[in-house]
CSV table of C-alpha atoms in Angstrom, one decimal:
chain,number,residue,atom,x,y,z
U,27,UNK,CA,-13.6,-17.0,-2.9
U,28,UNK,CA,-10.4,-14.3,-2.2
U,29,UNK,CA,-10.2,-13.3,0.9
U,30,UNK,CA,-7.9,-11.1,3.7
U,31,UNK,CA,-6.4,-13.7,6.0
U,32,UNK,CA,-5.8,-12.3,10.0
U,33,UNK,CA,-4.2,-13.3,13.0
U,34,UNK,CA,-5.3,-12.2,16.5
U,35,UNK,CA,-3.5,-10.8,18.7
U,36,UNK,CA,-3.1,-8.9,22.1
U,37,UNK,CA,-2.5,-5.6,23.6
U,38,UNK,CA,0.2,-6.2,26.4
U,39,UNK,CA,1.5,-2.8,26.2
U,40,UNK,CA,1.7,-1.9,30.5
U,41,UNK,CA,-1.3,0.6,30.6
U,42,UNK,CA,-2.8,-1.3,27.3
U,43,UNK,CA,-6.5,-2.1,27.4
U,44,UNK,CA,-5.5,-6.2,26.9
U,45,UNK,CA,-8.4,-6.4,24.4
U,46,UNK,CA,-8.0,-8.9,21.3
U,47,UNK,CA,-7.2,-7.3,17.8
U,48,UNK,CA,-6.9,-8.8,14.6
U,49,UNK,CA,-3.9,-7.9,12.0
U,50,UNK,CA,-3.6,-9.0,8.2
U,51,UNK,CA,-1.4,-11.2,7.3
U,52,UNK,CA,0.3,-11.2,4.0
U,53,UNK,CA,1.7,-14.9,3.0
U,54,UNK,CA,3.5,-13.7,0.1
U,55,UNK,CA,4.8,-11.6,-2.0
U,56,UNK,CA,3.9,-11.4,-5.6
U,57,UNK,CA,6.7,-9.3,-8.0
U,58,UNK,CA,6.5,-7.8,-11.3
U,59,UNK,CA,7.4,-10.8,-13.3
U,60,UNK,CA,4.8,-12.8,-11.2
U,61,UNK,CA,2.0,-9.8,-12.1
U,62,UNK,CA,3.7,-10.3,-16.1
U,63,UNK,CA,2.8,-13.7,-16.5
U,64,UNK,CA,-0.9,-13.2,-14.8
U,65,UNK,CA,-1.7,-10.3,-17.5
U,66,UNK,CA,-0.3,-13.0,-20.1
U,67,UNK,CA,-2.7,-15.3,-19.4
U,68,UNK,CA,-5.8,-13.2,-19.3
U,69,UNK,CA,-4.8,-11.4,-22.6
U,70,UNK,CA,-3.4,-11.4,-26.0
U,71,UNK,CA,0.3,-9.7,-25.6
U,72,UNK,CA,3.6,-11.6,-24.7
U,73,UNK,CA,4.9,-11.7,-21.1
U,74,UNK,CA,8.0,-9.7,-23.0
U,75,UNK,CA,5.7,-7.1,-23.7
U,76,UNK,CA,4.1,-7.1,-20.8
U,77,UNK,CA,6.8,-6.2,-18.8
U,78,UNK,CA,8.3,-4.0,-21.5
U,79,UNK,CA,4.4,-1.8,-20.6
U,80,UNK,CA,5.1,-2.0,-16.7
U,81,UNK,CA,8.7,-1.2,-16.4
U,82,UNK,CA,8.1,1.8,-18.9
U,83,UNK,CA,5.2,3.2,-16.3
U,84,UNK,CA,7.2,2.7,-13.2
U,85,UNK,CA,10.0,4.8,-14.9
U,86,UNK,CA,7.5,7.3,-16.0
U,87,UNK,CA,5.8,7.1,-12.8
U,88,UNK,CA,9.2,7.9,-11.2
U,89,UNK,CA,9.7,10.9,-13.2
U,90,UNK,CA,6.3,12.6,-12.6
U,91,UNK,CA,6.3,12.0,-9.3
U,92,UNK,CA,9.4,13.6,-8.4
U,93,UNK,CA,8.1,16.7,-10.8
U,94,UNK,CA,6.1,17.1,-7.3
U,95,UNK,CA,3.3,16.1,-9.6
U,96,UNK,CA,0.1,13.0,-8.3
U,97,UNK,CA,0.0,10.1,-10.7
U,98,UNK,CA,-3.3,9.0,-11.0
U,99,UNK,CA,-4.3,5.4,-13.0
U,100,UNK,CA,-8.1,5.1,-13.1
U,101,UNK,CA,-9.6,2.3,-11.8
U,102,UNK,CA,-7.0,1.7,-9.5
U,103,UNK,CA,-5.9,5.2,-7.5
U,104,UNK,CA,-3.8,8.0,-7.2
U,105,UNK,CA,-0.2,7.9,-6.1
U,106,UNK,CA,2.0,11.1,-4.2
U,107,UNK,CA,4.4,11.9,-2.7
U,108,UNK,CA,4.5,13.7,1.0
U,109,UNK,CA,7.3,15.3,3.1
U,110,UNK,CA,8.3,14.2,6.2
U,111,UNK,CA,9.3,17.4,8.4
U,112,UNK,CA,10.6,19.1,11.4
U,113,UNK,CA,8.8,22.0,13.2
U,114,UNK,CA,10.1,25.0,12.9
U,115,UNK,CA,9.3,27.3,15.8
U,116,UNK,CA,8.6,30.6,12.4
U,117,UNK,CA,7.4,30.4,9.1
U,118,UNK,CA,10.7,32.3,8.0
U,119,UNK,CA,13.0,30.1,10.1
U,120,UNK,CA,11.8,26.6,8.1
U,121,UNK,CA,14.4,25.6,6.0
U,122,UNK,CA,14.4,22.6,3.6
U,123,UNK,CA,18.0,21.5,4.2
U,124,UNK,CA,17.2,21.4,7.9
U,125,UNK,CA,13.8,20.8,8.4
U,126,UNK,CA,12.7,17.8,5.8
U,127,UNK,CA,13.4,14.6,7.2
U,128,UNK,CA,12.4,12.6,4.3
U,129,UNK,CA,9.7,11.8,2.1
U,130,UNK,CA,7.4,9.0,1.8
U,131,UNK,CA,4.8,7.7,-0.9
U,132,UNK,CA,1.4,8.0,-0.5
U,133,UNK,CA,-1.4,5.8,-2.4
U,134,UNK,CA,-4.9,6.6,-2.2
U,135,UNK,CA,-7.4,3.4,-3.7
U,136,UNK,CA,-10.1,4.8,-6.2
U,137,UNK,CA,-13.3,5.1,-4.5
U,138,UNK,CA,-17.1,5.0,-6.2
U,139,UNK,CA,-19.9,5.6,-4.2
U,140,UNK,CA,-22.2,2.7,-4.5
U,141,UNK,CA,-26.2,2.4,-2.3
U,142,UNK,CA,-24.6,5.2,-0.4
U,143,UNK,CA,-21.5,4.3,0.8
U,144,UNK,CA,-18.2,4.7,-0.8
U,145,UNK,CA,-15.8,1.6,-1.4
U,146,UNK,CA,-12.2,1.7,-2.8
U,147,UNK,CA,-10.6,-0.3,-5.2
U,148,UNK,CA,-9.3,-3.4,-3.8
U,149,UNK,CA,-11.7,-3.8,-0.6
U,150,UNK,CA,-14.9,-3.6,-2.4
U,151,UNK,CA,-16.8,-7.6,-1.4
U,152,UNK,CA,-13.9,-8.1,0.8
U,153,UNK,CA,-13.9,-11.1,3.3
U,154,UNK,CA,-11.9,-12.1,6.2
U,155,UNK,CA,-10.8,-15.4,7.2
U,156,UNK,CA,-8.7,-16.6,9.9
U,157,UNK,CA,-4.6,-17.5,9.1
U,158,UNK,CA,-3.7,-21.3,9.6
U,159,UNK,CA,-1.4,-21.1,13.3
U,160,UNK,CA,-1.3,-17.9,14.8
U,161,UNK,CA,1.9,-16.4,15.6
U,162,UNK,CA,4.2,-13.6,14.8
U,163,UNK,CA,6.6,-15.8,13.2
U,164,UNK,CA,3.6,-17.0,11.3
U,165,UNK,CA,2.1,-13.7,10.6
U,166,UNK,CA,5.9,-12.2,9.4
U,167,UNK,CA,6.5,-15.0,6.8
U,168,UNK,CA,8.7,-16.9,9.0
U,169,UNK,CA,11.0,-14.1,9.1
């Protein structure tokens, strides 16, 4: 059975409450040639082709969503992009050249509504289980 591995760790900041958290830990990294191959084996097309489908999405992604428009795949979410901004002390005194800091990406899981509750791709019959060791070096990837 999959499942979300965690490590536990402390809140020492100086006026922290010094209660126990836990954080996700992420072993690996999987690329697009890794994701490639997988799709190979669970379906009739070529890696080639594949990866020829992926690449072509991520470029067309690309393009839509700096068009300002949301990209949304079914069965897997909706991608967007938000600004990163300034205040500016008036509505007429915000300027983009001065007041946009950046952008970032956004990515918002599908959600169904199932018994009541809603779920989102991904976390739906999720389990946890705790990482082997438990430090940050650990929890980093040994970085």
């Amino acid at each position: 059975m999959a499942a979300i591995q965690y490590v536990t760790y402390q809140d020492n900041r100086r006026n922290g409450t010094k209660l126990w958290y836990g954080r996700a830990v992420h072993p690996t990294t999987v690329d697009l040639d890794q994701i490639a191959e997988r799709i190979q084996q669970n379906c009739s097309m070529k890696k080639s082709d594949v990866m020829a489908v992926l690449v072509e999405m991520i470029e067309t992604m690309n393009y839509e969503l700096q068009n300002s428009n949301k990209v949304k795949l079914d069965g897997l979410g909706t991608f967007f992009i938000n600004l990163r901004t300034k205040g500016a002390v008036a509505e007429d005194k915000f300027n983009a050249n001065e007041n946009v800091a950046g952008f970032r990406v956004k990515f918002l899981a599908e959600a169904k509504k199932q018994n009541g509750k809603f779920t989102r791709t991904f976390t739906n019959g999720l389990h946890v289980i705790k990482a082997v060791g438990n430090s940050k070096k650990e929890e980093n990837g040994g970085e």
